[in-house]
Short mmCIF file of C-alpha atoms in Angstrom, two decimals:
data_model
loop_
_atom_site.label_atom_id
_atom_site.label_comp_id
_atom_site.label_asym_id
_atom_site.label_seq_id
_atom_site.Cartn_x
_atom_site.Cartn_y
_atom_site.Cartn_z
CA MET J 284 -65.02 -26.13 -31.67
CA ASN J 285 -63.39 -28.09 -28.81
CA LEU J 286 -61.51 -25.49 -26.84
CA GLU J 287 -58.80 -26.53 -24.42
CA THR J 288 -57.86 -24.20 -21.59
CA VAL J 289 -54.16 -24.36 -20.74
CA TRP J 290 -52.24 -22.47 -18.06
CA ARG J 291 -48.73 -21.10 -17.87
CA VAL J 292 -46.67 -19.00 -15.41
CA GLU J 293 -45.16 -15.93 -16.99
CA ASP J 294 -43.43 -13.07 -15.13
CA GLY J 295 -44.78 -14.46 -11.88
CA ARG J 296 -48.42 -14.60 -13.06
CA ARG J 297 -50.57 -17.58 -13.82
CA LEU J 298 -52.18 -16.93 -17.22
CA ALA J 299 -54.68 -18.88 -19.29
CA SER J 300 -54.88 -19.60 -23.00
CA THR J 301 -57.47 -21.36 -25.11
CA VAL J 302 -56.44 -23.66 -27.89
CA TRP J 303 -58.63 -24.99 -30.73
CA ARG J 304 -56.91 -27.82 -32.53
CA ALA J 305 -59.07 -27.64 -35.61
CA GLY J 306 -56.89 -29.96 -37.68
CA ARG J 307 -56.86 -30.10 -41.46
CA GLY J 308 -59.80 -29.09 -43.60
CA HIS J 309 -60.29 -25.45 -42.60
CA ARG J 310 -59.78 -22.10 -44.30
CA MET J 311 -59.61 -19.16 -41.99
CA ILE J 312 -59.64 -15.37 -42.26
CA SER J 313 -58.20 -13.44 -39.38
CA SER J 314 -56.92 -10.04 -38.29
CA ALA J 315 -54.61 -11.69 -35.77
CA MET J 316 -50.91 -10.78 -35.62
CA LEU J 317 -49.85 -14.42 -36.08
CA GLY J 318 -51.44 -16.18 -39.05
CA GLY J 319 -53.56 -13.22 -40.16
CA GLY J 320 -55.06 -13.02 -43.65
CA ILE J 321 -56.86 -15.77 -45.57
CA GLY J 322 -55.58 -19.32 -45.90
CA PRO J 323 -55.56 -22.82 -44.48
CA ALA J 324 -55.04 -23.09 -40.73
CA ARG J 325 -55.02 -25.98 -38.28
CA TRP J 326 -55.31 -24.26 -34.93
CA VAL J 327 -56.32 -21.09 -33.09
CA LEU J 328 -54.54 -19.85 -29.98
CA ASN J 329 -55.93 -17.08 -27.77
CA ALA J 330 -53.39 -16.24 -25.05
CA GLN J 331 -53.86 -14.01 -22.05
CA VAL J 332 -51.15 -11.47 -21.20
CA PRO J 333 -50.80 -9.00 -18.30
CA GLY J 334 -52.60 -5.70 -18.55
CA ALA J 335 -49.31 -3.79 -18.73
CA TYR J 336 -47.98 -6.05 -21.52
CA ALA J 337 -44.80 -4.43 -22.82
CA ARG J 338 -43.15 -6.96 -25.17
CA THR J 339 -42.31 -5.49 -28.53
CA ASP J 340 -42.23 -8.86 -30.31
CA PRO J 341 -45.77 -10.22 -29.91
CA VAL J 342 -45.58 -12.36 -33.06
CA ALA J 343 -42.46 -14.12 -31.72
CA HIS J 344 -44.14 -14.44 -28.34
CA LEU J 345 -47.17 -16.12 -29.91
CA ALA J 346 -44.91 -18.46 -31.91
CA GLU J 347 -43.17 -19.46 -28.69
CA LEU J 348 -46.48 -20.18 -27.02
CA ALA J 349 -47.68 -22.21 -30.01
CA ALA J 350 -44.53 -24.30 -30.04
CA ALA J 351 -44.77 -24.87 -26.31
CA GLY J 352 -48.33 -26.16 -26.83
CA GLY J 353 -47.26 -28.55 -29.60
CA LEU J 354 -49.12 -26.61 -32.27
CA GLU J 355 -47.68 -27.35 -35.70
CA GLY J 356 -48.39 -26.15 -39.21
CA PRO J 357 -50.25 -22.95 -40.08
CA GLY J 358 -52.41 -21.41 -37.39
CA VAL J 359 -53.80 -18.22 -35.89
CA GLY J 360 -52.53 -16.60 -32.67
CA MET J 361 -54.11 -13.78 -30.68
CA LEU J 362 -53.22 -11.97 -27.45
CA THR J 363 -55.61 -10.40 -24.93
CA ALA J 364 -55.53 -8.92 -21.45
CA ALA J 365 -59.07 -10.09 -20.90
CA SER J 366 -59.62 -13.07 -18.61
CA VAL J 367 -59.31 -16.05 -20.96
CA ALA J 368 -60.58 -18.30 -18.19
CA ARG J 369 -63.91 -16.47 -18.63
CA THR J 370 -64.17 -17.16 -22.34
CA VAL J 371 -67.82 -17.18 -23.43
CA ARG J 372 -68.97 -19.92 -25.82
CA ARG J 373 -72.17 -19.95 -27.78
CA ASP J 374 -73.48 -22.39 -30.41
CA GLY J 375 -76.32 -21.60 -32.78
CA GLU J 376 -77.69 -23.22 -35.90
CA GLY J 377 -74.36 -24.86 -36.78
CA VAL J 378 -72.23 -21.77 -35.91
CA ARG J 379 -69.84 -21.98 -32.99
CA VAL J 380 -68.37 -18.89 -31.34
CA SER J 381 -65.93 -18.20 -28.57
CA ALA J 382 -65.25 -14.68 -27.27
CA THR J 383 -63.08 -13.10 -24.65
CA VAL J 384 -64.41 -9.71 -23.71
CA GLY J 385 -62.22 -7.07 -22.09
CA LEU J 386 -63.50 -3.48 -22.07
CA ARG J 387 -60.89 -1.64 -20.03
CA VAL J 388 -60.75 1.08 -22.72
CA PRO J 389 -64.03 1.16 -24.71
CA THR J 390 -63.32 2.91 -28.02
CA TRP J 391 -65.26 4.49 -30.89
CA ALA J 392 -63.78 3.49 -34.25
CA ALA J 393 -63.78 7.06 -35.57
CA SER J 394 -62.28 9.70 -33.27
CA PRO J 395 -60.95 13.18 -34.03
CA ALA J 396 -57.48 13.30 -35.50
CA GLY J 397 -54.87 14.04 -32.86
CA ALA J 398 -57.08 13.05 -29.94
CA PRO J 399 -55.19 11.51 -26.98
CA ASP J 400 -55.09 7.75 -27.08
CA PRO J 401 -56.39 6.32 -23.78
CA GLU J 402 -54.72 3.02 -24.62
CA LEU J 403 -51.34 4.73 -24.07
CA ALA J 404 -52.25 6.49 -20.83
CA PRO J 405 -50.05 5.68 -17.75
CA LEU J 406 -51.06 2.51 -15.99
CA ASP J 407 -51.61 2.38 -12.21
CA GLY J 408 -50.00 5.74 -11.58
CA ASP J 409 -46.80 4.91 -13.49
CA ALA J 410 -45.46 8.01 -15.23
CA THR J 411 -44.28 5.86 -18.15
CA PRO J 412 -46.97 5.22 -20.76
CA ALA J 413 -47.88 1.58 -21.06
CA TRP J 414 -50.15 -0.26 -23.49
CA LYS J 415 -53.46 -1.08 -21.74
CA PRO J 416 -55.16 -3.66 -23.94
CA GLY J 417 -58.89 -4.05 -23.38
CA THR J 418 -59.36 -6.58 -26.07
CA ILE J 419 -62.35 -8.42 -27.55
CA ASN J 420 -61.14 -11.54 -29.39
CA ILE J 421 -63.73 -13.51 -31.35
CA VAL J 422 -63.40 -16.94 -33.01
CA VAL J 423 -66.23 -18.11 -35.30
CA ALA J 424 -66.52 -21.57 -36.87
CA VAL J 425 -68.97 -22.57 -39.60
CA PRO J 426 -69.42 -26.04 -41.10
CA VAL J 427 -69.65 -24.82 -44.68
CA GLN J 428 -67.15 -23.45 -47.19
CA LEU J 429 -67.15 -19.69 -47.70
CA SER J 430 -65.74 -17.95 -50.76
CA ASP J 431 -63.00 -15.36 -50.14
CA ALA J 432 -65.63 -12.60 -50.51
CA ALA J 433 -67.95 -14.37 -48.06
CA LEU J 434 -65.13 -14.74 -45.57
CA VAL J 435 -64.58 -10.98 -45.70
CA ASN J 436 -68.32 -10.46 -45.44
CA ALA J 437 -68.44 -12.74 -42.39
CA VAL J 438 -65.85 -10.62 -40.61
CA VAL J 439 -67.97 -7.49 -41.27
CA THR J 440 -71.16 -9.21 -40.11
CA ALA J 441 -69.49 -10.50 -36.91
CA THR J 442 -68.06 -7.02 -36.19
CA GLU J 443 -71.47 -5.40 -36.64
CA ALA J 444 -73.01 -7.98 -34.29
CA LYS J 445 -70.27 -7.30 -31.75
CA THR J 446 -70.94 -3.60 -31.77
CA GLN J 447 -74.71 -4.14 -31.46
CA ALA J 448 -74.09 -6.39 -28.43
CA LEU J 449 -71.80 -3.82 -26.76
CA LEU J 450 -74.30 -1.02 -27.16
CA GLU J 451 -77.10 -3.19 -25.81
CA ALA J 452 -74.93 -4.12 -22.80
CA GLY J 453 -74.44 -0.41 -21.99
CA PHE J 454 -70.99 0.25 -23.36
CA PRO J 455 -70.98 3.33 -25.65
CA CYS J 456 -68.33 2.07 -28.09
CA THR J 457 -67.76 0.11 -31.26
CA GLY J 458 -65.22 -2.12 -29.57
CA THR J 459 -61.61 -1.58 -28.46
CA ALA J 460 -58.53 -0.49 -30.36
CA SER J 461 -56.96 -3.92 -30.18
CA ASP J 462 -59.81 -6.33 -31.07
CA ALA J 463 -59.06 -9.33 -33.22
CA ILE J 464 -61.24 -11.84 -35.04
CA CYS J 465 -60.95 -15.24 -36.75
CA VAL J 466 -63.57 -16.90 -38.91
CA ALA J 467 -62.98 -20.53 -39.78
CA ALA J 468 -64.87 -22.30 -42.54
CA ALA J 469 -64.87 -25.85 -43.87
CA ALA J 470 -62.54 -26.33 -46.85
CA GLY J 471 -64.77 -28.69 -48.81
CA GLY J 472 -68.11 -28.49 -50.58
CA THR J 473 -69.73 -25.82 -52.66
CA PRO J 474 -68.77 -22.43 -51.31
CA GLU J 475 -71.34 -20.05 -49.97
CA VAL J 476 -70.90 -16.68 -51.68
CA PHE J 477 -72.80 -14.49 -49.18
CA ALA J 478 -72.29 -13.95 -45.49
CA GLY J 479 -74.08 -10.65 -44.90
CA PRO J 480 -76.48 -10.36 -41.94
CA ARG J 481 -79.51 -11.38 -44.01
CA SER J 482 -77.86 -14.35 -45.77
CA THR J 483 -78.44 -17.82 -44.29
CA TRP J 484 -75.02 -18.25 -42.71
CA GLY J 485 -74.39 -14.56 -42.08
CA ALA J 486 -77.55 -14.29 -40.06
CA ARG J 487 -76.50 -17.32 -38.00
CA ILE J 488 -73.05 -15.83 -37.45
CA ALA J 489 -74.58 -12.49 -36.40
CA ARG J 490 -76.95 -14.07 -33.88
CA THR J 491 -74.31 -16.29 -32.32
CA VAL J 492 -71.59 -13.63 -32.12
CA HIS J 493 -74.16 -11.22 -30.64
CA ALA J 494 -75.11 -13.73 -27.96
CA ALA J 495 -71.49 -14.46 -27.00
CA VAL J 496 -70.27 -10.84 -26.93
CA ARG J 497 -73.35 -9.57 -25.10
CA ALA J 498 -72.94 -12.21 -22.43
CA GLY J 499 -69.22 -11.38 -22.11
CA ALA J 500 -69.91 -7.65 -21.93
CA LEU J 501 -72.57 -8.08 -19.23
CA ASP J 502 -70.18 -10.31 -17.27
CA TYR J 503 -67.47 -7.66 -17.53
CA ALA J 504 -69.94 -4.99 -16.39
CA SER J 505 -70.96 -7.04 -13.39
CA ARG J 506 -67.35 -7.49 -12.35
CA LEU J 507 -66.78 -3.73 -12.61
CA GLU J 508 -69.82 -3.10 -10.44
CA ALA J 509 -68.68 -5.64 -7.87
CA ARG J 510 -65.33 -3.85 -7.55
CA GLY J 511 -67.19 -0.61 -6.81
#
């Protein structure tokens, strides 16, 4: 996974994005707004936005950024308010992972119905509610083909490993409300049919995602501590 870091100026801010030009020969599963679902994809874009991001057309925004970067054909696009320049990369046993970890609003997946949503709380004293994304975006690449079921299983495994890493890093949460994930697998060869945490490739995915997210969460915690 050869990630490029590219920069742009938007609304007066200098913002980073990572681009993986995977090329042909990959099938991906993703929860991303642009290119989500299961199918062939040639690239993955992870673009940083301001913390008070207020555009109501994020898919169109991602398409604009992809076009500006010369990305053609099917691909996956994600947004995050986390520092993309601090993307964590980990390789392990053939699995490659990149993760941007932002934990501005740590969240439990299950919360009481009707509970206030901290993501919509006013930002910086503004009386107008604004979306406060504290996003963890994860990209996983494996060099083998995964069946559709195994792709779904890989997403579950990676998510479980993410949550384990967050808890170990001292964040009492399962993630954030705006996390996204993409798992890319080779398009050729005999497909693997399992990707649970005790399967060969699932275990490798779990260990590598855990390492990347834990490192990103600890880095985020150290920056919070430094700010006092």
